[in-house]
Coordinates of C-alpha atoms in Angstrom, one line a residue:
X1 CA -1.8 -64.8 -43.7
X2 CA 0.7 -66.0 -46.4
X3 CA 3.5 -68.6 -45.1
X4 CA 6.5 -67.3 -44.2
X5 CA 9.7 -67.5 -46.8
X6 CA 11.7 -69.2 -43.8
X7 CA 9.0 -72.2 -44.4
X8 CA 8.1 -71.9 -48.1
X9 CA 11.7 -71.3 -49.8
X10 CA 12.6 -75.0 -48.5
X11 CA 9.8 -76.1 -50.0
X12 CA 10.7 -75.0 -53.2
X13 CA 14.1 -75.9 -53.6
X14 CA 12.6 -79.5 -52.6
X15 CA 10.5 -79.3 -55.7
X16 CA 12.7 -77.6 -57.9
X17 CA 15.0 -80.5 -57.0
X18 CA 12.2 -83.3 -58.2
X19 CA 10.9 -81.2 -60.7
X20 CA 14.7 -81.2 -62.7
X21 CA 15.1 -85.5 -62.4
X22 CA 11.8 -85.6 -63.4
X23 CA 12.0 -83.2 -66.5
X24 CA 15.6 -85.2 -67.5
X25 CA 13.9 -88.6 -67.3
X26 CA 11.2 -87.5 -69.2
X27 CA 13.1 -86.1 -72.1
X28 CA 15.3 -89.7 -72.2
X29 CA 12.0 -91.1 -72.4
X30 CA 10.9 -89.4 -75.2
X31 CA 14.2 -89.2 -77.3
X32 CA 14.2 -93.1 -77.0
X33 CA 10.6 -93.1 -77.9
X34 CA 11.6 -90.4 -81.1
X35 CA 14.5 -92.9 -82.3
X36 CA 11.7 -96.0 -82.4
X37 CA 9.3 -93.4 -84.8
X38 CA 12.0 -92.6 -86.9
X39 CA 12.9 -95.7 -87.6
X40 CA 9.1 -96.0 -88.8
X41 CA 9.1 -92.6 -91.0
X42 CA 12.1 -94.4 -92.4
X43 CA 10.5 -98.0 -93.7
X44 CA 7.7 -96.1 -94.6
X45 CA 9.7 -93.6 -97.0
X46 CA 11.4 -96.7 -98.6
X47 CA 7.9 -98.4 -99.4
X48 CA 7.5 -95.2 -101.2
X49 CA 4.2 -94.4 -98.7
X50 CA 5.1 -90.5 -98.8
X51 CA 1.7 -89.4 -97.8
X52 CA 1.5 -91.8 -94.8
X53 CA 5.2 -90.4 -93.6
X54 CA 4.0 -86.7 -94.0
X55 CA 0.9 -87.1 -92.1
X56 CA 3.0 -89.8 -89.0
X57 CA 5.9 -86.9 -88.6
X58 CA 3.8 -84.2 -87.3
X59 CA 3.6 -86.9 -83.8
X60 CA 7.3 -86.8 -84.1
X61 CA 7.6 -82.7 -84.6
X62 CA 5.2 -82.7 -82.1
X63 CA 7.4 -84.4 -79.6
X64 CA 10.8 -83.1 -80.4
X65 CA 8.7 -79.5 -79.4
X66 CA 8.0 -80.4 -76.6
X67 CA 11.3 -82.3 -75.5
X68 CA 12.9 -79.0 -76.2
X69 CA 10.0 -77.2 -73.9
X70 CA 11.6 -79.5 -71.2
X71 CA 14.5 -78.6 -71.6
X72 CA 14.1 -74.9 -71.3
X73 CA 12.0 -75.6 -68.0
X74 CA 14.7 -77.1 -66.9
X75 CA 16.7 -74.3 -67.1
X76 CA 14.1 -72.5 -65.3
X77 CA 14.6 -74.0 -62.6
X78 CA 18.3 -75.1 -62.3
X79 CA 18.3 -70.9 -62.6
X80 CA 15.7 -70.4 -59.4
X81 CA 17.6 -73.3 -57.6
X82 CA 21.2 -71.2 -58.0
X83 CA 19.0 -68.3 -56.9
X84 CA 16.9 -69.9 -54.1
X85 CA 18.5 -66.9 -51.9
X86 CA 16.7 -64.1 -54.1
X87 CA 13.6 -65.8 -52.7
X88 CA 14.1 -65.3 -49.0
X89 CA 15.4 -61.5 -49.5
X90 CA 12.2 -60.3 -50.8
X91 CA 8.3 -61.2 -50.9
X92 CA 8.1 -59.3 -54.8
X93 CA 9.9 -60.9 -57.5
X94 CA 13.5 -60.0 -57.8
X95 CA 14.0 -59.1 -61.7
X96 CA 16.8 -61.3 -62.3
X97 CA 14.3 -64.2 -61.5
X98 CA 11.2 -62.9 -63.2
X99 CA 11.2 -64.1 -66.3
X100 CA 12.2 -68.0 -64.5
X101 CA 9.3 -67.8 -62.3
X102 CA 6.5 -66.3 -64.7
X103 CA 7.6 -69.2 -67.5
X104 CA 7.3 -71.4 -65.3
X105 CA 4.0 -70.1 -64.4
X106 CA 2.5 -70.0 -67.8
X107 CA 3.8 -73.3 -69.2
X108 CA 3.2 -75.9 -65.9
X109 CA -0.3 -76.6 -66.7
X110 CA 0.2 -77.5 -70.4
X111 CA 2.8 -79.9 -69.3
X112 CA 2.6 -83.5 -67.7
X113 CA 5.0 -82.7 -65.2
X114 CA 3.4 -83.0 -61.5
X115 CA 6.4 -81.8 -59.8
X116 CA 6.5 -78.9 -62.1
X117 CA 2.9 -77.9 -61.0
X118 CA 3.9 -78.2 -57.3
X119 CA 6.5 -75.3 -57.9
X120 CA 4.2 -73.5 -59.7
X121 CA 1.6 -74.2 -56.7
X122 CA 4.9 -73.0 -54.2
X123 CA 5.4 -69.9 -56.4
X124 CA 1.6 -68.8 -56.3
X125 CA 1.6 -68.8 -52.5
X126 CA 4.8 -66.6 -52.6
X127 CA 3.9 -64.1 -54.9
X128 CA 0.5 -64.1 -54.9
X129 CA -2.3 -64.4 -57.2
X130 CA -2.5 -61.4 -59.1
X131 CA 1.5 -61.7 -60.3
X132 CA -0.1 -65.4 -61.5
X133 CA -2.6 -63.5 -63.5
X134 CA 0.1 -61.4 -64.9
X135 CA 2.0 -64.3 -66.0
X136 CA -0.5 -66.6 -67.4
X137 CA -1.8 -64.1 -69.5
X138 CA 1.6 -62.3 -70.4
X139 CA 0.7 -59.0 -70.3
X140 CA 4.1 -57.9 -68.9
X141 CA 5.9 -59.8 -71.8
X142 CA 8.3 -61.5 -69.4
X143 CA 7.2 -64.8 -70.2
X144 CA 9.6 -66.3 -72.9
X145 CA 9.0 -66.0 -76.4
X146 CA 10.6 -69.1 -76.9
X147 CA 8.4 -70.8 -74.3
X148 CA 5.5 -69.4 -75.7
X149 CA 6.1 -70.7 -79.4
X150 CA 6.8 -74.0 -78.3
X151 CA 2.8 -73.9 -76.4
X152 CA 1.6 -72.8 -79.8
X153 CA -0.5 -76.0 -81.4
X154 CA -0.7 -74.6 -85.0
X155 CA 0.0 -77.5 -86.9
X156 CA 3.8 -77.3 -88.1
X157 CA 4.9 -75.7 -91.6
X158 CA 4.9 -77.3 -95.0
X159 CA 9.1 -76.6 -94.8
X160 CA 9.6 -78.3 -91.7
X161 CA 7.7 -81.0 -92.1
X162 CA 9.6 -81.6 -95.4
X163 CA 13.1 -81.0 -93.7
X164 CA 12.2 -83.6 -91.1
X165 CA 11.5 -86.5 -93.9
X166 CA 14.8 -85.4 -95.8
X167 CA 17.1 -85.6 -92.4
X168 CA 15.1 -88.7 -91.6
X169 CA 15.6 -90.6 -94.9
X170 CA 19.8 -89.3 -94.9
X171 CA 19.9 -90.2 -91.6
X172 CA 18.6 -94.6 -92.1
X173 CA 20.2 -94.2 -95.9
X174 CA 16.6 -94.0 -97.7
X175 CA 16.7 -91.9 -101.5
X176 CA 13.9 -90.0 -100.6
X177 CA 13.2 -87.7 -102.5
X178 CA 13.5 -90.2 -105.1
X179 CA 17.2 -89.6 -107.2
X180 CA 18.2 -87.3 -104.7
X181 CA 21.2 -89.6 -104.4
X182 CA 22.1 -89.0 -108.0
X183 CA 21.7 -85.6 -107.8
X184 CA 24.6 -85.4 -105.0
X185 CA 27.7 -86.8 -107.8
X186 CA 30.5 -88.7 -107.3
X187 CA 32.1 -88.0 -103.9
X188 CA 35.5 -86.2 -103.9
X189 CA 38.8 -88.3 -103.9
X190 CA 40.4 -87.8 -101.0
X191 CA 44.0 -89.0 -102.1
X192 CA 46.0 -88.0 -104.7
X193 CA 46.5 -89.9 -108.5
X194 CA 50.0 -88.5 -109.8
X195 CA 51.5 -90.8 -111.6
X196 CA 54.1 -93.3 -109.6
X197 CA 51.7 -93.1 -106.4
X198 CA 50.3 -96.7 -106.6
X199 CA 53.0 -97.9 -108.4
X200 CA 51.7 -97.5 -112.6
X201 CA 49.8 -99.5 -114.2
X202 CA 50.7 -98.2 -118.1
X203 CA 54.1 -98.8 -120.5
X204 CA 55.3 -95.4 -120.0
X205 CA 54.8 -95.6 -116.2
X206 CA 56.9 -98.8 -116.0
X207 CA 59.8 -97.0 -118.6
X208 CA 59.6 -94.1 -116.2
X209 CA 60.7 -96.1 -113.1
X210 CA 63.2 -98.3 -115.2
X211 CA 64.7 -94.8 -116.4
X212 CA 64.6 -93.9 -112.5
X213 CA 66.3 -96.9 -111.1
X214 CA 69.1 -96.6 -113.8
X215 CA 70.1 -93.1 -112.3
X216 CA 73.0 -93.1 -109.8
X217 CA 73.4 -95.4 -107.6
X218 CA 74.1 -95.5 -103.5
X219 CA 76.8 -97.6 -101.8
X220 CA 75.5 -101.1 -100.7
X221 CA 75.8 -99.6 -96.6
X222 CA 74.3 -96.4 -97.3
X223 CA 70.9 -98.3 -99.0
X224 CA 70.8 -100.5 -96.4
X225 CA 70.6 -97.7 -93.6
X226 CA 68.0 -95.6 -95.5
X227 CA 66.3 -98.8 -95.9
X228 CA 66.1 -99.5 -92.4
X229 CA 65.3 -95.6 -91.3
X230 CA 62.0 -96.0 -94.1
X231 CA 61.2 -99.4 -92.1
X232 CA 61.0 -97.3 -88.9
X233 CA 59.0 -94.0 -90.2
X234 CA 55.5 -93.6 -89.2
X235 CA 53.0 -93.6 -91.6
X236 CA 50.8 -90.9 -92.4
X237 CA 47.6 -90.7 -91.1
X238 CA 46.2 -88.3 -93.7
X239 CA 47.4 -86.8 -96.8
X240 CA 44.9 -84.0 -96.2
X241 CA 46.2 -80.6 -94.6
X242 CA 45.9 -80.3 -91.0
X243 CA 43.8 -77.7 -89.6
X244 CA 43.5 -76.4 -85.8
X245 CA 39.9 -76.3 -86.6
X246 CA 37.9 -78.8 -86.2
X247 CA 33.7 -78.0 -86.1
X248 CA 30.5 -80.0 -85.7
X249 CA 27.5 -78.1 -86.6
X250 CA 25.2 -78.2 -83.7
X251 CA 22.2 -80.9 -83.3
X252 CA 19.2 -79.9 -85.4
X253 CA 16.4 -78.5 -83.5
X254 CA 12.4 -77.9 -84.6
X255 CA 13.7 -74.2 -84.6
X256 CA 17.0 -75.5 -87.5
X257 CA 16.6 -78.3 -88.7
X258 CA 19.1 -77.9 -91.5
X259 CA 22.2 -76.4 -88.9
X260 CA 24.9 -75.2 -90.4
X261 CA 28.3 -73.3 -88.8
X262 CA 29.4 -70.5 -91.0
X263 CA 33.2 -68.7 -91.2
X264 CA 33.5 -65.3 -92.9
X265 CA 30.5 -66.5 -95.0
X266 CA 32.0 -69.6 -95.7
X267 CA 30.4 -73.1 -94.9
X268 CA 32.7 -75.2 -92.3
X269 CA 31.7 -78.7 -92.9
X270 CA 32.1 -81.4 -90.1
X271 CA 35.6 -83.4 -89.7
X272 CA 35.7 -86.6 -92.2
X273 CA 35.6 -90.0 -91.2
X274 CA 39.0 -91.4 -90.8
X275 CA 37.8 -93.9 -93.6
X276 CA 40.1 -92.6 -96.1
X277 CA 42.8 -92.3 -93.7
X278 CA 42.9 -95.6 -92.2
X279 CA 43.1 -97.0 -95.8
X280 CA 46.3 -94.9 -96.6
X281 CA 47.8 -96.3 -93.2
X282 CA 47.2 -99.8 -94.3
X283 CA 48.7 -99.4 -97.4
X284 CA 51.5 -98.0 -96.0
X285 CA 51.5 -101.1 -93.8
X286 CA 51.8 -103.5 -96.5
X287 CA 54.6 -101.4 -97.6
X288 CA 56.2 -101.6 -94.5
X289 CA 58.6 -104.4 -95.6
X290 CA 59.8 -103.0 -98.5
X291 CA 61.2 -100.1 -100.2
X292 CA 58.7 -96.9 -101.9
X293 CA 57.8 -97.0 -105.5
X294 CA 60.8 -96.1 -107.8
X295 CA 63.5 -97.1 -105.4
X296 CA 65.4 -100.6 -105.7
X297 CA 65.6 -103.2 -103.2
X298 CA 68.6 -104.7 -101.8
X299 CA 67.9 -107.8 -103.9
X300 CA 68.0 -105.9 -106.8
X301 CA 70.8 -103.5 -105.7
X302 CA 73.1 -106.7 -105.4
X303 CA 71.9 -108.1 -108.5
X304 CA 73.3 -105.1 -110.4
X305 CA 76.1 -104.3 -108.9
X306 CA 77.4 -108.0 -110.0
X307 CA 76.2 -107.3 -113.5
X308 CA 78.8 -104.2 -113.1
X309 CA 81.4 -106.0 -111.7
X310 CA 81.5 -107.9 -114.8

């Protein structure tokens, strides 16, 4: 006589409860574990030992496939925990649940996960063993394709194993593939170089600005106000245009592992670093004191109106 759902549901939920700690420890575990064998795949693609690296990252593809497998499983069952009442309405599978429970099913015995095998355990006294058979040989479909490919132990494709070394090596700062570093060009300026910016550095720049300080010239009050109201104005952070949107291309994934986010066909790259910008603010900084370029200081203001006075 199969146990009554009053009985076995509790059970479940118990081990759907251990099962989830247990599946988010493990994948801390191995994404510190990852970090340490990257490091590796990195030394060993700046000692120029390509064929060692190649053969070293399938362990590491290997183990970001299955970290994702975790966290899929974990889904699972944070899904059958929200839905622990579908459980107690009916002793056949509610639909909304099927695909959850059969995944489950199908991938706890490939896994290392002991709590994960007591739910599956749970789940086989509920449903019986023929909807087991159903699911571990997927005649129904309903297992997950996704949970299914990740299972798959074909070794991984010549492209991804390639992708992994390139992220890898951008990722520590290692040229591999040797010049690729060349082949990138000289990064963009981010500020602009019109003349009278940065103050000249050429004979004509320097006549420009004497030809500009000759022009008309402001009362002694009315120079020292605006100096004062350029003492108290912010700097800029950025001379770039601002834009409400701002987008980080999602983590790469076994599945991507070149992600990219994509606007009416056009590439959106991530945000900068605020390198660039903090230089222009302390710039402006040392500026702070005095007056922009092509505009006189009181000094010099005083200086020539004496020379007028005589």
């Amino acid at each position: 006589m199969p146990p009554q759902s009053s009985t076995l549901v509790p059970r479940i939920k118990v081990q759907l409860k251990l099962a989830i700690a247990r599946l988010r420890m493990v994948q801390k575990r191995d994404e510190a574990l990852a970090k340490s064998q990257r490091r590796g795949m990195a030394q060993l693609l700046e000692q120029g030992k390509s064929d060692s690296a190649r053969i070293r990252v399938e362990n590491i593809i290997r183990s970001d496939i299955i970290t994702e497998l975790h966290e899929i499983l974990e889904l699972y069952c944070e899904l059958l925990l929200a839905r622990a009442g579908l459980l107690e309405a009916s002793p056949s599978c509610d639909p909304g649940l099927e695909e959850a429970v059969k995944s489950i099913m199908y991938a706890a015995p490939k896994t290392e996960i002991k709590e994960l095998q007591q739910v599956r355990a749970l789940l086989v006294e509920k449903f019986g063993k023929e909807f087991v058979m159903q699911a571990m040989e997927n005649t129904d479909g309903k297992v997950s394709e996704r949970v299914v490919r990740k299972l798959n132990v074909a070794p991984p494709k010549e492209e991804l194993v390639h992708g992994y070394l390139e992220e890898i090596a951008k990722a520590y700062g290692v040229d591999w593939p040797p010049g690729r570093r060349g082949d990138l060009g000289e990064p963009p300026d981010l500020m602009d170089t019109d003349a009278g910016d940065d103050g000249g550095s050429g004979g004509e720049d320097g006549g420009q600005k004497q030809k500009n300080a000759a022009g008309p010239l402001l009362g002694e009050d009315e120079e020292v106000g605006a100096r004062e109201e350029l003492s108290k104005a912010t700097p800029p952070r950025s001379f770039e245009p601002a834009s409400p949107l701002h987008v980080n291309p999602p983590s790469a994934s076994t599945d991507n592992i070149h992600p990219k986010v994509t606007l009416n066909r056009v590439e959106l790259t991530p945000t900068k670093k605020p390198a660039a910008a903090a230089t222009v603010v302390k710039k402006a900084a040392e500026k702070k004191g005095g007056i922009a370029d092509g505009i006189p200081d009181v000094d010099e203001l005083a200086k020539r109106f004496a020379a007028l006075k005589r």
